[in-house]
Every structure is written in structure tokens, then in C-alpha cells.
PDB file of C-alpha atoms in Angstrom:
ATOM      1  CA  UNK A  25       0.000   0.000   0.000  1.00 65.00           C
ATOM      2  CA  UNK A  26       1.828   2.782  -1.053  1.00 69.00           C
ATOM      3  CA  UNK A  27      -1.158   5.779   0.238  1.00 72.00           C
ATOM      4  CA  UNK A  28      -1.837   6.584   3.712  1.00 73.00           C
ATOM      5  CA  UNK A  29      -4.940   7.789   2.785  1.00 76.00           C
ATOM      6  CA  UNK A  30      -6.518   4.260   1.175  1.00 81.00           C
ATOM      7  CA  UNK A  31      -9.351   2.453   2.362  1.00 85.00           C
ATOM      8  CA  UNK A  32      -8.053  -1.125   2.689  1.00 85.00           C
ATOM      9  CA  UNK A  33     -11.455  -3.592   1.825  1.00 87.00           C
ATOM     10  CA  UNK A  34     -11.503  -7.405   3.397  1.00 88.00           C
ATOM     11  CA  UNK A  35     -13.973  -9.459   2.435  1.00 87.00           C
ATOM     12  CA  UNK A  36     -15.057 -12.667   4.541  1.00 86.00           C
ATOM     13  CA  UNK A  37     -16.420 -15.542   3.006  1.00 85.00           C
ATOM     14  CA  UNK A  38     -17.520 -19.134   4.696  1.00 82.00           C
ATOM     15  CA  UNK A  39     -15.840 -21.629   2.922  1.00 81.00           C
ATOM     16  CA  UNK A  40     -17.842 -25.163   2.294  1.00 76.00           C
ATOM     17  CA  UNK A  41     -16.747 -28.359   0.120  1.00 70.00           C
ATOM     18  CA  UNK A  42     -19.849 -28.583  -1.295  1.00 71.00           C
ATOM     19  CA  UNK A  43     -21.190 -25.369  -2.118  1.00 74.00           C
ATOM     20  CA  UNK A  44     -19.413 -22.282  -3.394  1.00 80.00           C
ATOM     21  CA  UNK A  45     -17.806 -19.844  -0.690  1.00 79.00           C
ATOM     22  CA  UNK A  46     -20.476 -17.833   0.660  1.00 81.00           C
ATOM     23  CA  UNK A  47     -20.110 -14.046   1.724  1.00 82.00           C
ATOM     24  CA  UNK A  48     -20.691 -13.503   5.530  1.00 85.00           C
ATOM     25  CA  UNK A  49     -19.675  -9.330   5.080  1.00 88.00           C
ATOM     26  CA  UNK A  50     -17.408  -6.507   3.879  1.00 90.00           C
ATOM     27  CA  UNK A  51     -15.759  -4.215   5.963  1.00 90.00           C
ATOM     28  CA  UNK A  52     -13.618  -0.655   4.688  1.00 88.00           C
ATOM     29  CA  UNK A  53     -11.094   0.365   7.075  1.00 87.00           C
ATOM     30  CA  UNK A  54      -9.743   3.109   6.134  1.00 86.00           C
ATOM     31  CA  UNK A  55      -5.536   2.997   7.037  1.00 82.00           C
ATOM     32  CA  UNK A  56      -5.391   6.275   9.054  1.00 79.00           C
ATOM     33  CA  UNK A  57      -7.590   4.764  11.544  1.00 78.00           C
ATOM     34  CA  UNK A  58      -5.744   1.360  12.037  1.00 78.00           C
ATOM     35  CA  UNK A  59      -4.507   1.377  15.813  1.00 80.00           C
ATOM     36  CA  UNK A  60      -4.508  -1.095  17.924  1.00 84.00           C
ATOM     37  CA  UNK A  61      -7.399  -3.655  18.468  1.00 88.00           C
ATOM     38  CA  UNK A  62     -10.697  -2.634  17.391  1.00 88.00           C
ATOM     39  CA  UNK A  63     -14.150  -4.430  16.622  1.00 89.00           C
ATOM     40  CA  UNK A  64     -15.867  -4.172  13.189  1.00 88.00           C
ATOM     41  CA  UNK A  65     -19.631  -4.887  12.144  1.00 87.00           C
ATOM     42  CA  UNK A  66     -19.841  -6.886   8.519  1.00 89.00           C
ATOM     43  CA  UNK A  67     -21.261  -5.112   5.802  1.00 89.00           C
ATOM     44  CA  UNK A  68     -23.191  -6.446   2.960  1.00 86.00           C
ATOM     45  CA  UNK A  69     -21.686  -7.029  -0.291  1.00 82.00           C
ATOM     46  CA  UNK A  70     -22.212  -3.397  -1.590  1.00 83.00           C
ATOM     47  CA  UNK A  71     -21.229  -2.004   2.037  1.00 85.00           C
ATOM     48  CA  UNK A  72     -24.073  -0.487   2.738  1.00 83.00           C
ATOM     49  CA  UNK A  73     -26.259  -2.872   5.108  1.00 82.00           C
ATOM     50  CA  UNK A  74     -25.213  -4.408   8.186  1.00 82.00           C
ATOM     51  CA  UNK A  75     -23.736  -8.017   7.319  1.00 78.00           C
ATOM     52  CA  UNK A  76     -23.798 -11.329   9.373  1.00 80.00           C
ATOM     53  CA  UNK A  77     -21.810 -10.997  12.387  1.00 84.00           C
ATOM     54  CA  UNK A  78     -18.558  -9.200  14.017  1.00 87.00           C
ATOM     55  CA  UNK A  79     -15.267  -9.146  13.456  1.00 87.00           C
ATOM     56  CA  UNK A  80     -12.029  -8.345  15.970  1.00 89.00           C
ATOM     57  CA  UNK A  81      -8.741  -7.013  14.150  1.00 88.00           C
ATOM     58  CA  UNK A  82      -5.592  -5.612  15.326  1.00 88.00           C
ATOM     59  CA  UNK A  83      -4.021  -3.154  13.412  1.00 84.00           C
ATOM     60  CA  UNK A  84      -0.587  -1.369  12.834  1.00 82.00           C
ATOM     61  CA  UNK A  85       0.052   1.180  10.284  1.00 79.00           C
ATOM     62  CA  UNK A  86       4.058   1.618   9.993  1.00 80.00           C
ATOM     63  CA  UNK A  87       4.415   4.932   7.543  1.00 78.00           C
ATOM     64  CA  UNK A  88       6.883   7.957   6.869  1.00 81.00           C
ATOM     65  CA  UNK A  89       5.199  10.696   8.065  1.00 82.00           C
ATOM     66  CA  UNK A  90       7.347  13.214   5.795  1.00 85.00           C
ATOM     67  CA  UNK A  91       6.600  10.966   2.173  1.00 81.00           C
ATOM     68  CA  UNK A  92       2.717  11.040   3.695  1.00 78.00           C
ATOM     69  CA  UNK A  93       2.531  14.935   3.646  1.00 80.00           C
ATOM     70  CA  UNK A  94       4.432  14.911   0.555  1.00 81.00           C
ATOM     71  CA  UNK A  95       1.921  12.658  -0.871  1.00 76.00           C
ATOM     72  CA  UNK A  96      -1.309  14.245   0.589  1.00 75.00           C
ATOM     73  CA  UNK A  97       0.049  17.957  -0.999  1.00 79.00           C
ATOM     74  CA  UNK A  98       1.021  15.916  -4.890  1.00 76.00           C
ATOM     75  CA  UNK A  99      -1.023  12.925  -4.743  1.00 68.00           C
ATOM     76  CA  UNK A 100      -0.440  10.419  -7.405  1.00 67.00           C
ATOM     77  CA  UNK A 101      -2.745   9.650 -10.468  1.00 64.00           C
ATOM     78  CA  UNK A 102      -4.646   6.351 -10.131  1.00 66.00           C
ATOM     79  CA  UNK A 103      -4.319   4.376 -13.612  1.00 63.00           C
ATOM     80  CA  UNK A 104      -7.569   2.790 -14.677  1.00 66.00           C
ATOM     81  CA  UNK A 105      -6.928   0.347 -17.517  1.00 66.00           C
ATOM     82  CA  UNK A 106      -9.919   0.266 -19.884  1.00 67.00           C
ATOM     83  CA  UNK A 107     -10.524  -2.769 -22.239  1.00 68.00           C
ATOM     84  CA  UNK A 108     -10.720  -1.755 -25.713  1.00 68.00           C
ATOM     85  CA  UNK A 109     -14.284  -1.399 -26.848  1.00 73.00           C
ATOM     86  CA  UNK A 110     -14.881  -4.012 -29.628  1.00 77.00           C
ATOM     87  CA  UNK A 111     -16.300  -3.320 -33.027  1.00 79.00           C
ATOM     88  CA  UNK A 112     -20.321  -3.372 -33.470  1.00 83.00           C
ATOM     89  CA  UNK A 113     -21.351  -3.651 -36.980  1.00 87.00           C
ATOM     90  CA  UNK A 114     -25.199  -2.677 -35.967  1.00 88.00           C
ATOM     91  CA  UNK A 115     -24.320   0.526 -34.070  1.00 86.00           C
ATOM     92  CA  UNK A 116     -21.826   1.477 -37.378  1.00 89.00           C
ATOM     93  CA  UNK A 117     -25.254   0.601 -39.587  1.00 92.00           C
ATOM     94  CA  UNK A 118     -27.598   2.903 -37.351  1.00 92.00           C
ATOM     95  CA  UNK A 119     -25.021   5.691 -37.327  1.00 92.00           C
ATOM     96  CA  UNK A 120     -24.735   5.362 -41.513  1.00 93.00           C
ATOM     97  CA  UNK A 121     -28.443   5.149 -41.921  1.00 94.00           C
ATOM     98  CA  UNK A 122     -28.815   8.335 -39.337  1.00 93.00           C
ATOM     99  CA  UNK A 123     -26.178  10.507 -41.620  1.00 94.00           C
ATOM    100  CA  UNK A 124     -27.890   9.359 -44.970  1.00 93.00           C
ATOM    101  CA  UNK A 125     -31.168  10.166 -43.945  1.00 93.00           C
ATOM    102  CA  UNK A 126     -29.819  13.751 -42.442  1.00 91.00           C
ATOM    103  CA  UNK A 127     -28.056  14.434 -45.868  1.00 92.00           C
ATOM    104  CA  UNK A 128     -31.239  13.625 -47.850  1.00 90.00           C
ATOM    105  CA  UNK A 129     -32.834  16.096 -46.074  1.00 89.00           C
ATOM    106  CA  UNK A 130     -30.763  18.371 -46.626  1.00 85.00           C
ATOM    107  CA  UNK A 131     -30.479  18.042 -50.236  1.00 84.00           C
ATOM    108  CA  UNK A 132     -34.677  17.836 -50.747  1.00 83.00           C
ATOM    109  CA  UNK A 133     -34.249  21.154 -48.791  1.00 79.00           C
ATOM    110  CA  UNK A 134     -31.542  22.253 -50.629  1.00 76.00           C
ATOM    111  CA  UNK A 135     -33.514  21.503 -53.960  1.00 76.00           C
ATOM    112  CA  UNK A 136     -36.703  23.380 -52.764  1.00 72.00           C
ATOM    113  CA  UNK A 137     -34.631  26.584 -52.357  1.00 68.00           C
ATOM    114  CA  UNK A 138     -32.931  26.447 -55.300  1.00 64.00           C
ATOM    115  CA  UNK A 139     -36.699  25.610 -57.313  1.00 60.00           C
ATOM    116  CA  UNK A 140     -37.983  28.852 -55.354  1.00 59.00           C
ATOM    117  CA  UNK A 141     -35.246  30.931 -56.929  1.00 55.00           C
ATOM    118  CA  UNK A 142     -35.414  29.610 -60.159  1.00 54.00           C
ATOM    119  CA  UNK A 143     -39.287  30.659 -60.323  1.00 53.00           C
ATOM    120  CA  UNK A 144     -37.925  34.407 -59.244  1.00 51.00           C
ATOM    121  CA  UNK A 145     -40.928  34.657 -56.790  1.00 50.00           C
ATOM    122  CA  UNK A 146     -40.282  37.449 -54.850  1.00 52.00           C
ATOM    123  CA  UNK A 147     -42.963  36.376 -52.245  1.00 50.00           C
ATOM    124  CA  UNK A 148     -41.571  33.405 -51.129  1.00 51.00           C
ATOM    125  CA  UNK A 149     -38.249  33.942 -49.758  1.00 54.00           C
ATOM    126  CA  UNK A 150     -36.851  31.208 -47.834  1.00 54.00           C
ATOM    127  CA  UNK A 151     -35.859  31.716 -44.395  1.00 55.00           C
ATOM    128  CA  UNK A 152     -33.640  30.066 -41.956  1.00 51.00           C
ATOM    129  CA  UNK A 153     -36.800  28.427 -40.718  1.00 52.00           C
ATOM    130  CA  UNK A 154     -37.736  26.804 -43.838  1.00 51.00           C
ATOM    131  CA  UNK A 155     -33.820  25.154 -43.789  1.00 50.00           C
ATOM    132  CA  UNK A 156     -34.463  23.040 -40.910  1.00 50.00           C
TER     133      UNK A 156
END
């Protein structure tokens, strides 16, 4: 752990031959307050009810107080890796027929302004309304 400031997550599970390991709880302990012995309640998976039971840990935290302040003032970038997104044929089909159908319009609109001004109708000017 290389941030005094992290949140270190245990998870406790029942382990059984025949069935898969069940979750008892979840606890976040965040490393600042890891001193001596100290009882935790078990959270749910999502850590936001209370779990099945208790749980008793003792604690040290063992830091450099100097790197820590140098750390809280310039904290370090987490890196998230991200999985490529893969290639989707239909959403590349609905984006083509969405841009075709947009250009169409424009050019029937296009064609109707360019029929008004060939007629040399004075009355019927076309306005920015009529474009969209």
C-alpha cells in the first residue's frame, strides 16, 4: 500500500466443500484509523447494510510521516486500464443510416430553395426556418 490515505477492503467468506464460498460481510477500514485492536460490524456485499456478524482485528500502520505529507500535498494519479471497446457492426449501420437520412434532407431542402429561386418569386423567400 503505497497511500496513507486508502481504504483497505476485506472481504469474509464461509468456505464449504460442497457449495461455493459464501459471503458472511465486507468491511472498509480506512488505514489512518488502524490502531490497535478494534471491533468491526460486517457489511453487505455493496457495504451499505449491516452483514452477518462481528469481526475483531488488530491493526498497525508503519508509515513515513514526511513521504505522507508529501503525498497528501502531490497525490499520485490512479491508472484505470480500460478494455478496448470491440467493433459493433449494428451501431456502425444505425449511425450510416442516421447521416444518410440527415443528408437527404438536406439536399430535398436544398432543392426546394434552389426551385424557389429559379421561379424568381419574390414572395416566397426562404428563411432560416424553412432550412431546418
Amino acid at each position: 500500500i503505497n497511500d496513507y490515505r486508502s481504504v483497505l477492503h476485506l472481504s469474509l467468506c464461509d468456505e464449504e466443500d460442497l457449495v461455493n464460498d459464501v459471503l458472511v460481510g465486507r468491511i472498509a477500514i480506512p488505514l489512518f484509523n488502524c490502531r490497535g485492536l478494534k471491533k468491526y460490524i460486517l457489511k453487505d456485499a455493496k457495504l451499505t447494510g449491516v452483514g452477518k456478524g462481528e469481526l475483531i482485528i488488530e491493526t498497525a500502520v508503519f508509515y513515513n510521516p514526511i513521504r505522507a505529507a508529501v503525498r497528501t500535498f502531490s497525490p499520485k494519479e490512479e491508472k484505470i486500464m480500460k478494455d478496448p471497446t470491440k467493433f459493433d457492426i449494428s451501431l456502425l449501420q444505425r449511425d450510416v443510416k442516421r447521416i444518410t437520412a440527415q443528408v437527404r434532407m438536406g439536399l430535398y431542402k436544398y432543392s426546394e430553395i434552389k426551385f424557389i429561386d429559379c421561379r424568381n418569386t419574390q414572395s416566397l423567400n426562404p428563411t432560416k426556418i424553412d432550412l431546418f
